[in-house]
PDB file of C-alpha atoms in Angstrom:
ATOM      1  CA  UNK A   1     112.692  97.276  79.472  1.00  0.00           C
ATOM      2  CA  UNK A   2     114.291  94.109  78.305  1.00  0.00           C
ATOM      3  CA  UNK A   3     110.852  92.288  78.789  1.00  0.00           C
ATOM      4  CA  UNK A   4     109.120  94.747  76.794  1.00  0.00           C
ATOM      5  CA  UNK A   5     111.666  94.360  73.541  1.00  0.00           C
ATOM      6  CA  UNK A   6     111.169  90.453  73.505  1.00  0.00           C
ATOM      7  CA  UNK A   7     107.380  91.204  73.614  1.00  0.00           C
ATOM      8  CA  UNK A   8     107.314  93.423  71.106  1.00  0.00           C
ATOM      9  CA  UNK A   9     109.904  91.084  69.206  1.00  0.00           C
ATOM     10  CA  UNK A  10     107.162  87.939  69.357  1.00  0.00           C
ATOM     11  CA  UNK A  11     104.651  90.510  67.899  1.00  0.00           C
ATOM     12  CA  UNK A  12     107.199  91.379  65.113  1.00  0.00           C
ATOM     13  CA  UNK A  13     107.800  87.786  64.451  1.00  0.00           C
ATOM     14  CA  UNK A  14     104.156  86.468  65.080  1.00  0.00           C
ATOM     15  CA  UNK A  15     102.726  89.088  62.421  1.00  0.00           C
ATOM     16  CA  UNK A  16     105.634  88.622  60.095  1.00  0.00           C
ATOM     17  CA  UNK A  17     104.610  84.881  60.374  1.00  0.00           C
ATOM     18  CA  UNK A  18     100.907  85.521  60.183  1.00  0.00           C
ATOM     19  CA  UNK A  19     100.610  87.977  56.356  1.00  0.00           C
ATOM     20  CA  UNK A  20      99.884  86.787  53.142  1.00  0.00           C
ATOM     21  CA  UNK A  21     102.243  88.564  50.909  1.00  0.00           C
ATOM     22  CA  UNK A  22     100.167  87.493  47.764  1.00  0.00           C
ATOM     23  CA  UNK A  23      98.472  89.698  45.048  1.00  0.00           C
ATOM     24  CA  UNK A  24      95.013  87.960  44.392  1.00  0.00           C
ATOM     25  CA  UNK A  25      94.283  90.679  41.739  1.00  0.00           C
ATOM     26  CA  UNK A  26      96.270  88.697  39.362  1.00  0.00           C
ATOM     27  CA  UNK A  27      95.486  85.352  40.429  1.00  0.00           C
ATOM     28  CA  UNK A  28      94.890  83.476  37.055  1.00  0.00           C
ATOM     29  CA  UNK A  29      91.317  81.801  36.953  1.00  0.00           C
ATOM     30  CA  UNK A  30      91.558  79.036  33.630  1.00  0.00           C
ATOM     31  CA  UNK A  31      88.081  77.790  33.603  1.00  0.00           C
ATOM     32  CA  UNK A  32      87.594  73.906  33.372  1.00  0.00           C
ATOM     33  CA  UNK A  33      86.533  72.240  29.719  1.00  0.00           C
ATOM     34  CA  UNK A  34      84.386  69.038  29.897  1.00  0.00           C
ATOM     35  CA  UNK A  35      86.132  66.246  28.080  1.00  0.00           C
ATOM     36  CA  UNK A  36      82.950  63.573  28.236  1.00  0.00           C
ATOM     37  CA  UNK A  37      79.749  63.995  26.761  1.00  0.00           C
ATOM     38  CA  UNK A  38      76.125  63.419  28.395  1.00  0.00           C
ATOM     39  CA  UNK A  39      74.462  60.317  28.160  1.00  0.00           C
ATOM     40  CA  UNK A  40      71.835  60.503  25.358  1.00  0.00           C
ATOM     41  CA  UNK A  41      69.444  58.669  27.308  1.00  0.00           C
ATOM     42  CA  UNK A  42      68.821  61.458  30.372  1.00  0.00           C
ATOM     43  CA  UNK A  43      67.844  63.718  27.795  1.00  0.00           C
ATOM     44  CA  UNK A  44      64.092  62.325  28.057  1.00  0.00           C
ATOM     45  CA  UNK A  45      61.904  65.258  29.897  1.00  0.00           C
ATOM     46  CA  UNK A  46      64.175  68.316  30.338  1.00  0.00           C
ATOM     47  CA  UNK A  47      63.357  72.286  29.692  1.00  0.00           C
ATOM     48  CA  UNK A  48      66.353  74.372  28.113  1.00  0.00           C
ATOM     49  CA  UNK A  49      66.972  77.685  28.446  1.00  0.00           C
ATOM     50  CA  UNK A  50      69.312  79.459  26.431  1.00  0.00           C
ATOM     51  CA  UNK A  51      71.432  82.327  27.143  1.00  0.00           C
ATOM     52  CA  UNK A  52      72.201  84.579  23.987  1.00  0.00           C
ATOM     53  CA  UNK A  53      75.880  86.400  22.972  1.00  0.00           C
ATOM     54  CA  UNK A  54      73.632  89.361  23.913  1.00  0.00           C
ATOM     55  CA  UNK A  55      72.119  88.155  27.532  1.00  0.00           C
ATOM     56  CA  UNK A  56      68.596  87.409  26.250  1.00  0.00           C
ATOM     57  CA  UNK A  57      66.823  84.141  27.529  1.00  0.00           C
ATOM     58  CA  UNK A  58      64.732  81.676  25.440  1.00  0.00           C
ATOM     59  CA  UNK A  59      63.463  78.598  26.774  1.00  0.00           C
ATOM     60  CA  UNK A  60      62.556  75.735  24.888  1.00  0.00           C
ATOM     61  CA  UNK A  61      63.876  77.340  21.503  1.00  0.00           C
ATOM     62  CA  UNK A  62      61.329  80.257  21.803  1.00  0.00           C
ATOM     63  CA  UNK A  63      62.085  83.798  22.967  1.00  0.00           C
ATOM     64  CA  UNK A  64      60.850  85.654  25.818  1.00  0.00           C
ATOM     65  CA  UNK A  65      59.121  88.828  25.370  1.00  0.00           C
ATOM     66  CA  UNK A  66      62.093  90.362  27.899  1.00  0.00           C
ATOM     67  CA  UNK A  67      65.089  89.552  30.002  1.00  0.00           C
ATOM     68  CA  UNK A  68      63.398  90.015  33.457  1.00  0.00           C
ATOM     69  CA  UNK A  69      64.279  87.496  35.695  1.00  0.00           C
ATOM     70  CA  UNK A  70      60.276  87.656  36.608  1.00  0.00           C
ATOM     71  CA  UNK A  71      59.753  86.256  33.173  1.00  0.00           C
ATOM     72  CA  UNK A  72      61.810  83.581  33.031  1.00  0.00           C
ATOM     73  CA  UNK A  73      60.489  82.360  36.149  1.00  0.00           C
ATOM     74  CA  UNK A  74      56.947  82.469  34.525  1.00  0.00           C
ATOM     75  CA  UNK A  75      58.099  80.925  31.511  1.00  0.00           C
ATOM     76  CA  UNK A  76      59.956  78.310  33.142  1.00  0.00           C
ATOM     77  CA  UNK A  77      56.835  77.318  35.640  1.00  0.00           C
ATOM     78  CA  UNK A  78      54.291  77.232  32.831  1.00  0.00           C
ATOM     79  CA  UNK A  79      56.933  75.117  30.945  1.00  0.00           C
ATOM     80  CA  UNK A  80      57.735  72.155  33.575  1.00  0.00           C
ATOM     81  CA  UNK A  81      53.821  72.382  34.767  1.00  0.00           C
ATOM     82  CA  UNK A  82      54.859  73.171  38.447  1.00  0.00           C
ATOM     83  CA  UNK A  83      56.988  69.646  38.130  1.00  0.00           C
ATOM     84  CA  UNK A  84      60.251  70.500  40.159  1.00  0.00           C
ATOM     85  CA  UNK A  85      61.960  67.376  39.847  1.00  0.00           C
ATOM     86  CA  UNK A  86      61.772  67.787  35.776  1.00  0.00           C
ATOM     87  CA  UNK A  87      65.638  68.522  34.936  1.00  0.00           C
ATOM     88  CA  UNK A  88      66.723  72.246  34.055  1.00  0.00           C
ATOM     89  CA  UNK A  89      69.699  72.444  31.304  1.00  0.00           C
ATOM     90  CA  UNK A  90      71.368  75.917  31.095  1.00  0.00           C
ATOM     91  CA  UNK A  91      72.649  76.202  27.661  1.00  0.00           C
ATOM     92  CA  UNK A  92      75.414  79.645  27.359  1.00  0.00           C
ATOM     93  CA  UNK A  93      76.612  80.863  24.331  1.00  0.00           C
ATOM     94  CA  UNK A  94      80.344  81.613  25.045  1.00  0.00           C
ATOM     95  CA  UNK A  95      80.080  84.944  24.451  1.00  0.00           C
ATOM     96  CA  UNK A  96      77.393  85.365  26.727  1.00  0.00           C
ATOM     97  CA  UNK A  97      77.840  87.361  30.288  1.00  0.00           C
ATOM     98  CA  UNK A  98      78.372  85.597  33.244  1.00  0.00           C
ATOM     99  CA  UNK A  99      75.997  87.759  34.917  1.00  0.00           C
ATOM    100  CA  UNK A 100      73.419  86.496  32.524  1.00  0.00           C
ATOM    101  CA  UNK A 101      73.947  83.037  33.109  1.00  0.00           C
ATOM    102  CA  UNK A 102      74.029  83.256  37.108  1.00  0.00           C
ATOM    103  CA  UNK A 103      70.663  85.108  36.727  1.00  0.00           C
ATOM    104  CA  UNK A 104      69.132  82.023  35.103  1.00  0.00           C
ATOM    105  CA  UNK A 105      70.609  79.588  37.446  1.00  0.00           C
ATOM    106  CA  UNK A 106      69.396  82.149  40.588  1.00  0.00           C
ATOM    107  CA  UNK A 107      65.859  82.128  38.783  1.00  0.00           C
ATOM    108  CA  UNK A 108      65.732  78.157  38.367  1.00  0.00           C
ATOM    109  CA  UNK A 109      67.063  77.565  42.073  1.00  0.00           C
ATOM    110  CA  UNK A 110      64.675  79.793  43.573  1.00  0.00           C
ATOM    111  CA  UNK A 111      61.542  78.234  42.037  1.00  0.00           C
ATOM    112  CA  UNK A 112      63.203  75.036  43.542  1.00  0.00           C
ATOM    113  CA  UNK A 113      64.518  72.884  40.838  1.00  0.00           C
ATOM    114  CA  UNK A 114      66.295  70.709  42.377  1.00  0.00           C
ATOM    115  CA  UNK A 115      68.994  69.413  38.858  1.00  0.00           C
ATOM    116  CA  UNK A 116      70.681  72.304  37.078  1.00  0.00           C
ATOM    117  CA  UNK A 117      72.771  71.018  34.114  1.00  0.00           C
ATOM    118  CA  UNK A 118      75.161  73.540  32.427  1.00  0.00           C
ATOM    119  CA  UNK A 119      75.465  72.095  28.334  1.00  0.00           C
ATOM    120  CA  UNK A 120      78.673  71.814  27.412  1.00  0.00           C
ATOM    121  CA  UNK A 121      80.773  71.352  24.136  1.00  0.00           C
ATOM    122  CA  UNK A 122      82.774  67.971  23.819  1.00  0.00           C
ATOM    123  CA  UNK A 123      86.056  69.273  22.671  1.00  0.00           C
ATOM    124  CA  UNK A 124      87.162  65.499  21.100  1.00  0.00           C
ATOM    125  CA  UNK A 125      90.248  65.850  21.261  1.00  0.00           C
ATOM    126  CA  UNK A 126      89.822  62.721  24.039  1.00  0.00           C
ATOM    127  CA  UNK A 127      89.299  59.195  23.056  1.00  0.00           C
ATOM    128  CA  UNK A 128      86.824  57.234  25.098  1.00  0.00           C
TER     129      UNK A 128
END
């Protein structure tokens, strides 16, 4: 009997031992702000797409007749001429959904481009 209490015991302890007692449901996610701008100079041969407050996708500063993902992966081929080395640059508005934005990049990385850029904002309030 005594046997069978320590073993149980070195369960107790190993479990004990073992458990996260942490809530990830309130785990606070602060996203990260870019603090340096892009070089002028790489902007030479790149396609934009745009992401709207609304979710809508325009690429090159034109609109696409929807917000299929099959659309933007027509527009986006007919725009880079099959080249999938030519840079991609995601611009977001901030207001846009996330959902909307990993669609775009899921669309671009599926066709095979192989440089996704996310635009940011320089926020100046570093000095360089």
């Amino acid at each position: 009997m005594t046997s069978l209490i320590d073993v149980v015991l070195l369960l107790l302890i190993f479990f004990m031992m073992s458990t996260k007692f942490v809530d990830e449901g309130r785990l606070q996610v602060r996203l990260p702000e870019a603090g340096v701008q892009a070089d002028a100079s790489s902007n030479d041969e790149t396609v934009e797409i745009e992401v709207t407050a609304e979710g809508g996708y325009r690429l090159d500063g034109r609109d696409l007749l929807n917000n299929s993902p099959d659309t933007l992966a027509t527009a986006l081929s007919r725009a880079t001429g099959g080249n999938r080395a030519m840079p991609v640059t995601i611009r977001a508005d901030a207001r846009a959904m996330h959902q909307s934005v990993v669609t775009a990049m899921d669309v671009a990385g599926r066709l095979g481009y192989r440089q996704l850029n996310i635009a940011t904002v320089h926020d100046g309030s570093e000095s360089r």
